[in-house]
Amino acid sequence: MIKKIKNNAWDFLNGVGLGGSVQLFLDGALKQYGWFRSFHTKQSVDANGDPLPWYTYPFILFLKPRLKSSFTVFEYGSGNSTRWYAARIKEITAVEHDGDWIKQIKPKLPSNAKVVEKPLGESYIQAVKDAGELYNMIIVDGRNRVKCANFAVDYLTPDGVLILDNSEREWYRNAKEYLKDKGFRRLDFIGMAPIVGIETCTSVFYRDGNCLEI
């Protein structure tokens, strides 16, 4: 009897075009990723409510096992990604232009993560050089992404990689071409990301002998 009720329910849902959506919600990959939770909370989190970078899920799955505890990372933009990296690497520094946002995110950061405030403009773009060190990874996911990517590439370690989020956007073409001219290859990860339902792309730029072993 119960089986018949379930079958009738599924027949009805499929008939009105909702069967696939319900299946995804009950036991689909999006549920496993935590997409529904991120959508409802408007936070980039996984199924357990833990922080995730606001990248495509394919890239998160690719990147996570390749991170090493010895890595140092610089990030343009800050948020749950900063917390996520800090739990897996040696140190992360993020630059942020929004003072109110810094007040929200800073208390949540562990001791190996820091956010520096810079106004939009040259000081923001060039913040990557302030510590006087090179980074295994540089994340370009804030403002002025073309200028930031073009400037920051010179502050990578010899095995360093640069990540450009939302790289499908046409106005980031100049950054992609500049990095290509600098000898970097590009690997695109297209798919859905937390919170939103659209398809987007996260790209990693790398050279031979890179720290992610691509």
mmCIF file with all atom_site columns, C-alpha atoms in Angstrom:
data_model
loop_
_atom_site.group_PDB
_atom_site.id
_atom_site.type_symbol
_atom_site.label_atom_id
_atom_site.label_alt_id
_atom_site.label_comp_id
_atom_site.label_asym_id
_atom_site.label_entity_id
_atom_site.label_seq_id
_atom_site.pdbx_PDB_ins_code
_atom_site.Cartn_x
_atom_site.Cartn_y
_atom_site.Cartn_z
_atom_site.occupancy
_atom_site.B_iso_or_equiv
_atom_site.pdbx_formal_charge
_atom_site.auth_seq_id
_atom_site.auth_comp_id
_atom_site.auth_asym_id
_atom_site.auth_atom_id
_atom_site.pdbx_PDB_model_num
ATOM 1   C CA . MET A 1 1   ? 0.000  0.000  0.000   1.00 0.00 ? 1   MET A CA 1
ATOM 2   C CA . ILE A 1 2   ? 2.773  2.421  0.983   1.00 0.00 ? 2   ILE A CA 1
ATOM 3   C CA . LYS A 1 3   ? 4.718  1.539  -2.159  1.00 0.00 ? 3   LYS A CA 1
ATOM 4   C CA . LYS A 1 4   ? 1.653  2.238  -4.268  1.00 0.00 ? 4   LYS A CA 1
ATOM 5   C CA . ILE A 1 5   ? 1.180  5.626  -2.595  1.00 0.00 ? 5   ILE A CA 1
ATOM 6   C CA . LYS A 1 6   ? 4.821  6.495  -3.256  1.00 0.00 ? 6   LYS A CA 1
ATOM 7   C CA . ASN A 1 7   ? 4.531  5.437  -6.882  1.00 0.00 ? 7   ASN A CA 1
ATOM 8   C CA . ASN A 1 8   ? 1.388  7.520  -7.309  1.00 0.00 ? 8   ASN A CA 1
ATOM 9   C CA . ALA A 1 9   ? 3.102  10.498 -5.712  1.00 0.00 ? 9   ALA A CA 1
ATOM 10  C CA . TRP A 1 10  ? 6.076  10.184 -8.048  1.00 0.00 ? 10  TRP A CA 1
ATOM 11  C CA . ASP A 1 11  ? 3.774  9.751  -11.034 1.00 0.00 ? 11  ASP A CA 1
ATOM 12  C CA . PHE A 1 12  ? 2.035  12.985 -10.052 1.00 0.00 ? 12  PHE A CA 1
ATOM 13  C CA . LEU A 1 13  ? 5.286  14.895 -9.514  1.00 0.00 ? 13  LEU A CA 1
ATOM 14  C CA . ASN A 1 14  ? 6.714  13.670 -12.798 1.00 0.00 ? 14  ASN A CA 1
ATOM 15  C CA . GLY A 1 15  ? 3.478  14.545 -14.508 1.00 0.00 ? 15  GLY A CA 1
ATOM 16  C CA . VAL A 1 16  ? 3.652  18.160 -13.407 1.00 0.00 ? 16  VAL A CA 1
ATOM 17  C CA . GLY A 1 17  ? 7.379  18.380 -14.140 1.00 0.00 ? 17  GLY A CA 1
ATOM 18  C CA . LEU A 1 18  ? 8.603  18.469 -10.521 1.00 0.00 ? 18  LEU A CA 1
ATOM 19  C CA . GLY A 1 19  ? 9.944  14.944 -10.129 1.00 0.00 ? 19  GLY A CA 1
ATOM 20  C CA . GLY A 1 20  ? 13.534 15.829 -10.965 1.00 0.00 ? 20  GLY A CA 1
ATOM 21  C CA . SER A 1 21  ? 13.590 18.810 -8.615  1.00 0.00 ? 21  SER A CA 1
ATOM 22  C CA . VAL A 1 22  ? 12.204 16.776 -5.730  1.00 0.00 ? 22  VAL A CA 1
ATOM 23  C CA . GLN A 1 23  ? 14.701 13.981 -6.378  1.00 0.00 ? 23  GLN A CA 1
ATOM 24  C CA . LEU A 1 24  ? 17.599 16.453 -6.281  1.00 0.00 ? 24  LEU A CA 1
ATOM 25  C CA . PHE A 1 25  ? 16.297 17.866 -3.005  1.00 0.00 ? 25  PHE A CA 1
ATOM 26  C CA . LEU A 1 26  ? 15.842 14.452 -1.390  1.00 0.00 ? 26  LEU A CA 1
ATOM 27  C CA . ASP A 1 27  ? 18.964 12.616 -2.502  1.00 0.00 ? 27  ASP A CA 1
ATOM 28  C CA . GLY A 1 28  ? 20.746 14.333 -5.362  1.00 0.00 ? 28  GLY A CA 1
ATOM 29  C CA . ALA A 1 29  ? 24.263 15.653 -5.779  1.00 0.00 ? 29  ALA A CA 1
ATOM 30  C CA . LEU A 1 30  ? 23.120 19.193 -5.008  1.00 0.00 ? 30  LEU A CA 1
ATOM 31  C CA . LYS A 1 31  ? 21.898 18.036 -1.606  1.00 0.00 ? 31  LYS A CA 1
ATOM 32  C CA . GLN A 1 32  ? 25.186 16.242 -0.960  1.00 0.00 ? 32  GLN A CA 1
ATOM 33  C CA . TYR A 1 33  ? 27.110 19.398 -1.886  1.00 0.00 ? 33  TYR A CA 1
ATOM 34  C CA . GLY A 1 34  ? 24.912 21.459 0.434   1.00 0.00 ? 34  GLY A CA 1
ATOM 35  C CA . TRP A 1 35  ? 23.545 23.630 -2.363  1.00 0.00 ? 35  TRP A CA 1
ATOM 36  C CA . PHE A 1 36  ? 20.012 23.772 -0.952  1.00 0.00 ? 36  PHE A CA 1
ATOM 37  C CA . ARG A 1 37  ? 21.345 24.828 2.439   1.00 0.00 ? 37  ARG A CA 1
ATOM 38  C CA . SER A 1 38  ? 23.510 27.518 0.830   1.00 0.00 ? 38  SER A CA 1
ATOM 39  C CA . PHE A 1 39  ? 20.571 28.737 -1.244  1.00 0.00 ? 39  PHE A CA 1
ATOM 40  C CA . HIS A 1 40  ? 18.258 29.108 1.737   1.00 0.00 ? 40  HIS A CA 1
ATOM 41  C CA . THR A 1 41  ? 20.862 30.672 4.052   1.00 0.00 ? 41  THR A CA 1
ATOM 42  C CA . LYS A 1 42  ? 22.502 32.795 1.332   1.00 0.00 ? 42  LYS A CA 1
ATOM 43  C CA . GLN A 1 43  ? 25.857 31.619 2.674   1.00 0.00 ? 43  GLN A CA 1
ATOM 44  C CA . SER A 1 44  ? 28.555 29.663 0.848   1.00 0.00 ? 44  SER A CA 1
ATOM 45  C CA . VAL A 1 45  ? 28.452 26.540 3.025   1.00 0.00 ? 45  VAL A CA 1
ATOM 46  C CA . ASP A 1 46  ? 28.402 22.764 2.613   1.00 0.00 ? 46  ASP A CA 1
ATOM 47  C CA . ALA A 1 47  ? 25.736 20.315 3.738   1.00 0.00 ? 47  ALA A CA 1
ATOM 48  C CA . ASN A 1 48  ? 26.951 20.557 7.347   1.00 0.00 ? 48  ASN A CA 1
ATOM 49  C CA . GLY A 1 49  ? 26.934 24.340 7.357   1.00 0.00 ? 49  GLY A CA 1
ATOM 50  C CA . ASP A 1 50  ? 30.732 24.572 7.216   1.00 0.00 ? 50  ASP A CA 1
ATOM 51  C CA . PRO A 1 51  ? 32.298 27.314 5.050   1.00 0.00 ? 51  PRO A CA 1
ATOM 52  C CA . LEU A 1 52  ? 33.027 26.760 1.363   1.00 0.00 ? 52  LEU A CA 1
ATOM 53  C CA . PRO A 1 53  ? 34.667 29.000 -1.222  1.00 0.00 ? 53  PRO A CA 1
ATOM 54  C CA . TRP A 1 54  ? 32.160 30.519 -3.612  1.00 0.00 ? 54  TRP A CA 1
ATOM 55  C CA . TYR A 1 55  ? 33.676 28.563 -6.518  1.00 0.00 ? 55  TYR A CA 1
ATOM 56  C CA . THR A 1 56  ? 32.127 25.974 -8.787  1.00 0.00 ? 56  THR A CA 1
ATOM 57  C CA . TYR A 1 57  ? 31.621 22.616 -7.093  1.00 0.00 ? 57  TYR A CA 1
ATOM 58  C CA . PRO A 1 58  ? 33.825 20.822 -9.650  1.00 0.00 ? 58  PRO A CA 1
ATOM 59  C CA . PHE A 1 59  ? 36.732 23.105 -8.759  1.00 0.00 ? 59  PHE A CA 1
ATOM 60  C CA . ILE A 1 60  ? 36.214 22.736 -5.006  1.00 0.00 ? 60  ILE A CA 1
ATOM 61  C CA . LEU A 1 61  ? 36.294 18.950 -5.391  1.00 0.00 ? 61  LEU A CA 1
ATOM 62  C CA . PHE A 1 62  ? 39.417 19.198 -7.554  1.00 0.00 ? 62  PHE A CA 1
ATOM 63  C CA . LEU A 1 63  ? 41.252 21.606 -5.259  1.00 0.00 ? 63  LEU A CA 1
ATOM 64  C CA . LYS A 1 64  ? 40.523 20.237 -1.794  1.00 0.00 ? 64  LYS A CA 1
ATOM 65  C CA . PRO A 1 65  ? 42.748 17.111 -1.894  1.00 0.00 ? 65  PRO A CA 1
ATOM 66  C CA . ARG A 1 66  ? 45.615 19.074 -3.502  1.00 0.00 ? 66  ARG A CA 1
ATOM 67  C CA . LEU A 1 67  ? 46.039 21.671 -0.780  1.00 0.00 ? 67  LEU A CA 1
ATOM 68  C CA . LYS A 1 68  ? 49.039 21.232 1.500   1.00 0.00 ? 68  LYS A CA 1
ATOM 69  C CA . SER A 1 69  ? 49.602 22.407 5.059   1.00 0.00 ? 69  SER A CA 1
ATOM 70  C CA . SER A 1 70  ? 52.746 24.251 3.921   1.00 0.00 ? 70  SER A CA 1
ATOM 71  C CA . PHE A 1 71  ? 50.929 26.534 1.451   1.00 0.00 ? 71  PHE A CA 1
ATOM 72  C CA . THR A 1 72  ? 50.730 30.306 1.825   1.00 0.00 ? 72  THR A CA 1
ATOM 73  C CA . VAL A 1 73  ? 47.857 31.994 0.007   1.00 0.00 ? 73  VAL A CA 1
ATOM 74  C CA . PHE A 1 74  ? 46.890 35.541 -0.909  1.00 0.00 ? 74  PHE A CA 1
ATOM 75  C CA . GLU A 1 75  ? 43.281 36.328 -1.682  1.00 0.00 ? 75  GLU A CA 1
ATOM 76  C CA . TYR A 1 76  ? 41.589 39.320 -3.286  1.00 0.00 ? 76  TYR A CA 1
ATOM 77  C CA . GLY A 1 77  ? 38.243 39.403 -1.531  1.00 0.00 ? 77  GLY A CA 1
ATOM 78  C CA . SER A 1 78  ? 37.410 37.657 1.724   1.00 0.00 ? 78  SER A CA 1
ATOM 79  C CA . GLY A 1 79  ? 34.705 35.523 3.260   1.00 0.00 ? 79  GLY A CA 1
ATOM 80  C CA . ASN A 1 80  ? 33.969 31.860 3.790   1.00 0.00 ? 80  ASN A CA 1
ATOM 81  C CA . SER A 1 81  ? 36.742 30.987 1.350   1.00 0.00 ? 81  SER A CA 1
ATOM 82  C CA . THR A 1 82  ? 39.246 32.623 3.713   1.00 0.00 ? 82  THR A CA 1
ATOM 83  C CA . ARG A 1 83  ? 38.023 30.411 6.559   1.00 0.00 ? 83  ARG A CA 1
ATOM 84  C CA . TRP A 1 84  ? 38.029 27.323 4.342   1.00 0.00 ? 84  TRP A CA 1
ATOM 85  C CA . TYR A 1 85  ? 41.632 27.823 3.230   1.00 0.00 ? 85  TYR A CA 1
ATOM 86  C CA . ALA A 1 86  ? 42.805 28.646 6.755   1.00 0.00 ? 86  ALA A CA 1
ATOM 87  C CA . ALA A 1 87  ? 41.650 25.226 7.961   1.00 0.00 ? 87  ALA A CA 1
ATOM 88  C CA . ARG A 1 88  ? 43.845 23.512 5.365   1.00 0.00 ? 88  ARG A CA 1
ATOM 89  C CA . ILE A 1 89  ? 47.000 25.566 4.776   1.00 0.00 ? 89  ILE A CA 1
ATOM 90  C CA . LYS A 1 90  ? 49.773 27.342 6.665   1.00 0.00 ? 90  LYS A CA 1
ATOM 91  C CA . GLU A 1 91  ? 48.649 30.950 6.221   1.00 0.00 ? 91  GLU A CA 1
ATOM 92  C CA . ILE A 1 92  ? 46.261 33.113 4.227   1.00 0.00 ? 92  ILE A CA 1
ATOM 93  C CA . THR A 1 93  ? 46.101 36.874 3.794   1.00 0.00 ? 93  THR A CA 1
ATOM 94  C CA . ALA A 1 94  ? 43.111 38.547 2.167   1.00 0.00 ? 94  ALA A CA 1
ATOM 95  C CA . VAL A 1 95  ? 42.627 42.129 1.052   1.00 0.00 ? 95  VAL A CA 1
ATOM 96  C CA . GLU A 1 96  ? 39.188 43.681 1.385   1.00 0.00 ? 96  GLU A CA 1
ATOM 97  C CA . HIS A 1 97  ? 37.848 47.154 0.587   1.00 0.00 ? 97  HIS A CA 1
ATOM 98  C CA . ASP A 1 98  ? 34.603 46.930 2.591   1.00 0.00 ? 98  ASP A CA 1
ATOM 99  C CA . GLY A 1 99  ? 35.175 47.862 6.229   1.00 0.00 ? 99  GLY A CA 1
ATOM 100 C CA . ASP A 1 100 ? 31.713 46.725 7.325   1.00 0.00 ? 100 ASP A CA 1
ATOM 101 C CA . TRP A 1 101 ? 32.288 43.309 5.785   1.00 0.00 ? 101 TRP A CA 1
ATOM 102 C CA . ILE A 1 102 ? 35.650 43.038 7.536   1.00 0.00 ? 102 ILE A CA 1
ATOM 103 C CA . LYS A 1 103 ? 33.905 43.607 10.879  1.00 0.00 ? 103 LYS A CA 1
ATOM 104 C CA . GLN A 1 104 ? 31.678 40.625 10.116  1.00 0.00 ? 104 GLN A CA 1
ATOM 105 C CA . ILE A 1 105 ? 34.312 38.195 8.857   1.00 0.00 ? 105 ILE A CA 1
ATOM 106 C CA . LYS A 1 106 ? 37.307 39.064 11.048  1.00 0.00 ? 106 LYS A CA 1
ATOM 107 C CA . PRO A 1 107 ? 35.972 37.582 14.331  1.00 0.00 ? 107 PRO A CA 1
ATOM 108 C CA . LYS A 1 108 ? 35.416 34.259 12.543  1.00 0.00 ? 108 LYS A CA 1
ATOM 109 C CA . LEU A 1 109 ? 39.012 33.915 11.327  1.00 0.00 ? 109 LEU A CA 1
ATOM 110 C CA . PRO A 1 110 ? 41.605 31.664 13.010  1.00 0.00 ? 110 PRO A CA 1
ATOM 111 C CA . SER A 1 111 ? 45.072 32.903 13.925  1.00 0.00 ? 111 SER A CA 1
ATOM 112 C CA . ASN A 1 112 ? 46.628 31.878 10.589  1.00 0.00 ? 112 ASN A CA 1
ATOM 113 C CA . ALA A 1 113 ? 44.269 34.106 8.592   1.00 0.00 ? 113 ALA A CA 1
ATOM 114 C CA . LYS A 1 114 ? 44.123 37.863 8.357   1.00 0.00 ? 114 LYS A CA 1
ATOM 115 C CA . VAL A 1 115 ? 42.238 40.475 6.382   1.00 0.00 ? 115 VAL A CA 1
ATOM 116 C CA . VAL A 1 116 ? 43.776 43.826 5.511   1.00 0.00 ? 116 VAL A CA 1
ATOM 117 C CA . GLU A 1 117 ? 41.636 46.785 4.518   1.00 0.00 ? 117 GLU A CA 1
ATOM 118 C CA . LYS A 1 118 ? 42.581 48.766 1.421   1.00 0.00 ? 118 LYS A CA 1
ATOM 119 C CA . PRO A 1 119 ? 40.503 51.282 -0.541  1.00 0.00 ? 119 PRO A CA 1
ATOM 120 C CA . LEU A 1 120 ? 39.754 50.395 -4.126  1.00 0.00 ? 120 LEU A CA 1
ATOM 121 C CA . GLY A 1 121 ? 42.533 51.540 -6.398  1.00 0.00 ? 121 GLY A CA 1
ATOM 122 C CA . GLU A 1 122 ? 46.261 50.975 -6.617  1.00 0.00 ? 122 GLU A CA 1
ATOM 123 C CA . SER A 1 123 ? 46.746 50.165 -2.926  1.00 0.00 ? 123 SER A CA 1
ATOM 124 C CA . TYR A 1 124 ? 44.140 47.404 -3.243  1.00 0.00 ? 124 TYR A CA 1
ATOM 125 C CA . ILE A 1 125 ? 45.624 46.037 -6.456  1.00 0.00 ? 125 ILE A CA 1
ATOM 126 C CA . GLN A 1 126 ? 49.163 46.094 -5.079  1.00 0.00 ? 126 GLN A CA 1
ATOM 127 C CA . ALA A 1 127 ? 48.341 44.746 -1.598  1.00 0.00 ? 127 ALA A CA 1
ATOM 128 C CA . VAL A 1 128 ? 49.842 41.409 -2.595  1.00 0.00 ? 128 VAL A CA 1
ATOM 129 C CA . LYS A 1 129 ? 53.329 42.906 -2.428  1.00 0.00 ? 129 LYS A CA 1
ATOM 130 C CA . ASP A 1 130 ? 53.036 44.419 1.058   1.00 0.00 ? 130 ASP A CA 1
ATOM 131 C CA . ALA A 1 131 ? 54.279 41.404 2.999   1.00 0.00 ? 131 ALA A CA 1
ATOM 132 C CA . GLY A 1 132 ? 57.352 41.102 0.797   1.00 0.00 ? 132 GLY A CA 1
ATOM 133 C CA . GLU A 1 133 ? 56.831 37.420 0.092   1.00 0.00 ? 133 GLU A CA 1
ATOM 134 C CA . LEU A 1 134 ? 55.751 35.069 -2.676  1.00 0.00 ? 134 LEU A CA 1
ATOM 135 C CA . TYR A 1 135 ? 52.659 32.884 -2.505  1.00 0.00 ? 135 TYR A CA 1
ATOM 136 C CA . ASN A 1 136 ? 51.876 29.324 -3.558  1.00 0.00 ? 136 ASN A CA 1
ATOM 137 C CA . MET A 1 137 ? 48.397 30.425 -4.555  1.00 0.00 ? 137 MET A CA 1
ATOM 138 C CA . ILE A 1 138 ? 46.835 33.772 -5.382  1.00 0.00 ? 138 ILE A CA 1
ATOM 139 C CA . ILE A 1 139 ? 43.057 33.973 -5.547  1.00 0.00 ? 139 ILE A CA 1
ATOM 140 C CA . VAL A 1 140 ? 41.510 36.718 -7.663  1.00 0.00 ? 140 VAL A CA 1
ATOM 141 C CA . ASP A 1 141 ? 37.906 36.923 -6.508  1.00 0.00 ? 141 ASP A CA 1
ATOM 142 C CA . GLY A 1 142 ? 37.393 40.537 -5.491  1.00 0.00 ? 142 GLY A CA 1
ATOM 143 C CA . ARG A 1 143 ? 37.264 43.851 -7.334  1.00 0.00 ? 143 ARG A CA 1
ATOM 144 C CA . ASN A 1 144 ? 39.377 45.059 -10.297 1.00 0.00 ? 144 ASN A CA 1
ATOM 145 C CA . ARG A 1 145 ? 40.114 41.454 -11.222 1.00 0.00 ? 145 ARG A CA 1
ATOM 146 C CA . VAL A 1 146 ? 41.949 42.094 -14.468 1.00 0.00 ? 146 VAL A CA 1
ATOM 147 C CA . LYS A 1 147 ? 44.362 44.568 -12.907 1.00 0.00 ? 147 LYS A CA 1
ATOM 148 C CA . CYS A 1 148 ? 44.758 42.403 -9.802  1.00 0.00 ? 148 CYS A CA 1
ATOM 149 C CA . ALA A 1 149 ? 45.539 39.258 -11.790 1.00 0.00 ? 149 ALA A CA 1
ATOM 150 C CA . ASN A 1 150 ? 48.007 41.051 -14.048 1.00 0.00 ? 150 ASN A CA 1
ATOM 151 C CA . PHE A 1 151 ? 49.843 42.602 -11.108 1.00 0.00 ? 151 PHE A CA 1
ATOM 152 C CA . ALA A 1 152 ? 49.726 39.646 -8.713  1.00 0.00 ? 152 ALA A CA 1
ATOM 153 C CA . VAL A 1 153 ? 51.154 37.038 -11.075 1.00 0.00 ? 153 VAL A CA 1
ATOM 154 C CA . ASP A 1 154 ? 54.657 38.329 -10.327 1.00 0.00 ? 154 ASP A CA 1
ATOM 155 C CA . TYR A 1 155 ? 54.201 37.442 -6.645  1.00 0.00 ? 155 TYR A CA 1
ATOM 156 C CA . LEU A 1 156 ? 53.737 33.729 -7.137  1.00 0.00 ? 156 LEU A CA 1
ATOM 157 C CA . THR A 1 157 ? 56.370 31.204 -6.098  1.00 0.00 ? 157 THR A CA 1
ATOM 158 C CA . PRO A 1 158 ? 57.997 29.367 -9.040  1.00 0.00 ? 158 PRO A CA 1
ATOM 159 C CA . ASP A 1 159 ? 55.467 26.553 -8.537  1.00 0.00 ? 159 ASP A CA 1
ATOM 160 C CA . GLY A 1 160 ? 52.587 28.921 -7.768  1.00 0.00 ? 160 GLY A CA 1
ATOM 161 C CA . VAL A 1 161 ? 49.129 28.977 -9.323  1.00 0.00 ? 161 VAL A CA 1
ATOM 162 C CA . LEU A 1 162 ? 46.581 31.736 -9.797  1.00 0.00 ? 162 LEU A CA 1
ATOM 163 C CA . ILE A 1 163 ? 42.842 31.196 -9.489  1.00 0.00 ? 163 ILE A CA 1
ATOM 164 C CA . LEU A 1 164 ? 40.383 33.469 -11.292 1.00 0.00 ? 164 LEU A CA 1
ATOM 165 C CA . ASP A 1 165 ? 36.747 33.050 -10.331 1.00 0.00 ? 165 ASP A CA 1
ATOM 166 C CA . ASN A 1 166 ? 33.800 33.784 -12.636 1.00 0.00 ? 166 ASN A CA 1
ATOM 167 C CA . SER A 1 167 ? 36.298 33.568 -15.463 1.00 0.00 ? 167 SER A CA 1
ATOM 168 C CA . GLU A 1 168 ? 33.589 33.113 -18.086 1.00 0.00 ? 168 GLU A CA 1
ATOM 169 C CA . ARG A 1 169 ? 32.915 36.849 -17.953 1.00 0.00 ? 169 ARG A CA 1
ATOM 170 C CA . GLU A 1 170 ? 33.964 38.519 -21.168 1.00 0.00 ? 170 GLU A CA 1
ATOM 171 C CA . TRP A 1 171 ? 35.492 41.521 -19.414 1.00 0.00 ? 171 TRP A CA 1
ATOM 172 C CA . TYR A 1 172 ? 38.114 39.236 -17.811 1.00 0.00 ? 172 TYR A CA 1
ATOM 173 C CA . ARG A 1 173 ? 39.485 38.269 -21.226 1.00 0.00 ? 173 ARG A CA 1
ATOM 174 C CA . ASN A 1 174 ? 42.469 40.594 -20.919 1.00 0.00 ? 174 ASN A CA 1
ATOM 175 C CA . ALA A 1 175 ? 43.594 38.879 -17.727 1.00 0.00 ? 175 ALA A CA 1
ATOM 176 C CA . LYS A 1 176 ? 43.373 35.453 -19.348 1.00 0.00 ? 176 LYS A CA 1
ATOM 177 C CA . GLU A 1 177 ? 45.346 36.611 -22.368 1.00 0.00 ? 177 GLU A CA 1
ATOM 178 C CA . TYR A 1 178 ? 47.984 38.290 -20.196 1.00 0.00 ? 178 TYR A CA 1
ATOM 179 C CA . LEU A 1 179 ? 48.490 35.152 -18.119 1.00 0.00 ? 179 LEU A CA 1
ATOM 180 C CA . LYS A 1 180 ? 48.767 33.080 -21.291 1.00 0.00 ? 180 LYS A CA 1
ATOM 181 C CA . ASP A 1 181 ? 51.455 35.431 -22.576 1.00 0.00 ? 181 ASP A CA 1
ATOM 182 C CA . LYS A 1 182 ? 53.294 34.946 -19.267 1.00 0.00 ? 182 LYS A CA 1
ATOM 183 C CA . GLY A 1 183 ? 53.501 31.215 -19.944 1.00 0.00 ? 183 GLY A CA 1
ATOM 184 C CA . PHE A 1 184 ? 50.528 29.962 -17.933 1.00 0.00 ? 184 PHE A CA 1
ATOM 185 C CA . ARG A 1 185 ? 48.122 27.309 -19.095 1.00 0.00 ? 185 ARG A CA 1
ATOM 186 C CA . ARG A 1 186 ? 44.483 27.421 -18.045 1.00 0.00 ? 186 ARG A CA 1
ATOM 187 C CA . LEU A 1 187 ? 42.170 24.733 -16.725 1.00 0.00 ? 187 LEU A CA 1
ATOM 188 C CA . ASP A 1 188 ? 38.475 25.655 -16.541 1.00 0.00 ? 188 ASP A CA 1
ATOM 189 C CA . PHE A 1 189 ? 35.958 24.162 -14.121 1.00 0.00 ? 189 PHE A CA 1
ATOM 190 C CA . ILE A 1 190 ? 32.424 24.891 -15.278 1.00 0.00 ? 190 ILE A CA 1
ATOM 191 C CA . GLY A 1 191 ? 29.371 24.123 -13.186 1.00 0.00 ? 191 GLY A CA 1
ATOM 192 C CA . MET A 1 192 ? 27.096 25.295 -10.419 1.00 0.00 ? 192 MET A CA 1
ATOM 193 C CA . ALA A 1 193 ? 28.323 27.087 -7.320  1.00 0.00 ? 193 ALA A CA 1
ATOM 194 C CA . PRO A 1 194 ? 26.840 27.592 -3.852  1.00 0.00 ? 194 PRO A CA 1
ATOM 195 C CA . ILE A 1 195 ? 23.882 29.968 -3.363  1.00 0.00 ? 195 ILE A CA 1
ATOM 196 C CA . VAL A 1 196 ? 23.059 30.638 -7.024  1.00 0.00 ? 196 VAL A CA 1
ATOM 197 C CA . GLY A 1 197 ? 21.487 28.425 -9.663  1.00 0.00 ? 197 GLY A CA 1
ATOM 198 C CA . ILE A 1 198 ? 23.413 29.628 -12.680 1.00 0.00 ? 198 ILE A CA 1
ATOM 199 C CA . GLU A 1 199 ? 26.382 27.997 -14.362 1.00 0.00 ? 199 GLU A CA 1
ATOM 200 C CA . THR A 1 200 ? 29.713 29.738 -13.867 1.00 0.00 ? 200 THR A CA 1
ATOM 201 C CA . CYS A 1 201 ? 33.423 28.990 -14.260 1.00 0.00 ? 201 CYS A CA 1
ATOM 202 C CA . THR A 1 202 ? 36.443 28.929 -11.970 1.00 0.00 ? 202 THR A CA 1
ATOM 203 C CA . SER A 1 203 ? 39.823 28.775 -13.714 1.00 0.00 ? 203 SER A CA 1
ATOM 204 C CA . VAL A 1 204 ? 43.261 27.847 -12.449 1.00 0.00 ? 204 VAL A CA 1
ATOM 205 C CA . PHE A 1 205 ? 46.367 29.125 -14.232 1.00 0.00 ? 205 PHE A CA 1
ATOM 206 C CA . TYR A 1 206 ? 49.470 26.989 -13.845 1.00 0.00 ? 206 TYR A CA 1
ATOM 207 C CA . ARG A 1 207 ? 52.901 26.136 -15.243 1.00 0.00 ? 207 ARG A CA 1
ATOM 208 C CA . ASP A 1 208 ? 54.943 22.962 -15.295 1.00 0.00 ? 208 ASP A CA 1
ATOM 209 C CA . GLY A 1 209 ? 55.955 21.702 -11.853 1.00 0.00 ? 209 GLY A CA 1
ATOM 210 C CA . ASN A 1 210 ? 53.129 23.559 -10.135 1.00 0.00 ? 210 ASN A CA 1
ATOM 211 C CA . CYS A 1 211 ? 52.194 23.047 -6.492  1.00 0.00 ? 211 CYS A CA 1
ATOM 212 C CA . LEU A 1 212 ? 48.825 21.454 -7.349  1.00 0.00 ? 212 LEU A CA 1
ATOM 213 C CA . GLU A 1 213 ? 50.546 18.812 -9.477  1.00 0.00 ? 213 GLU A CA 1
ATOM 214 C CA . ILE A 1 214 ? 48.421 19.505 -12.525 1.00 0.00 ? 214 ILE A CA 1
#
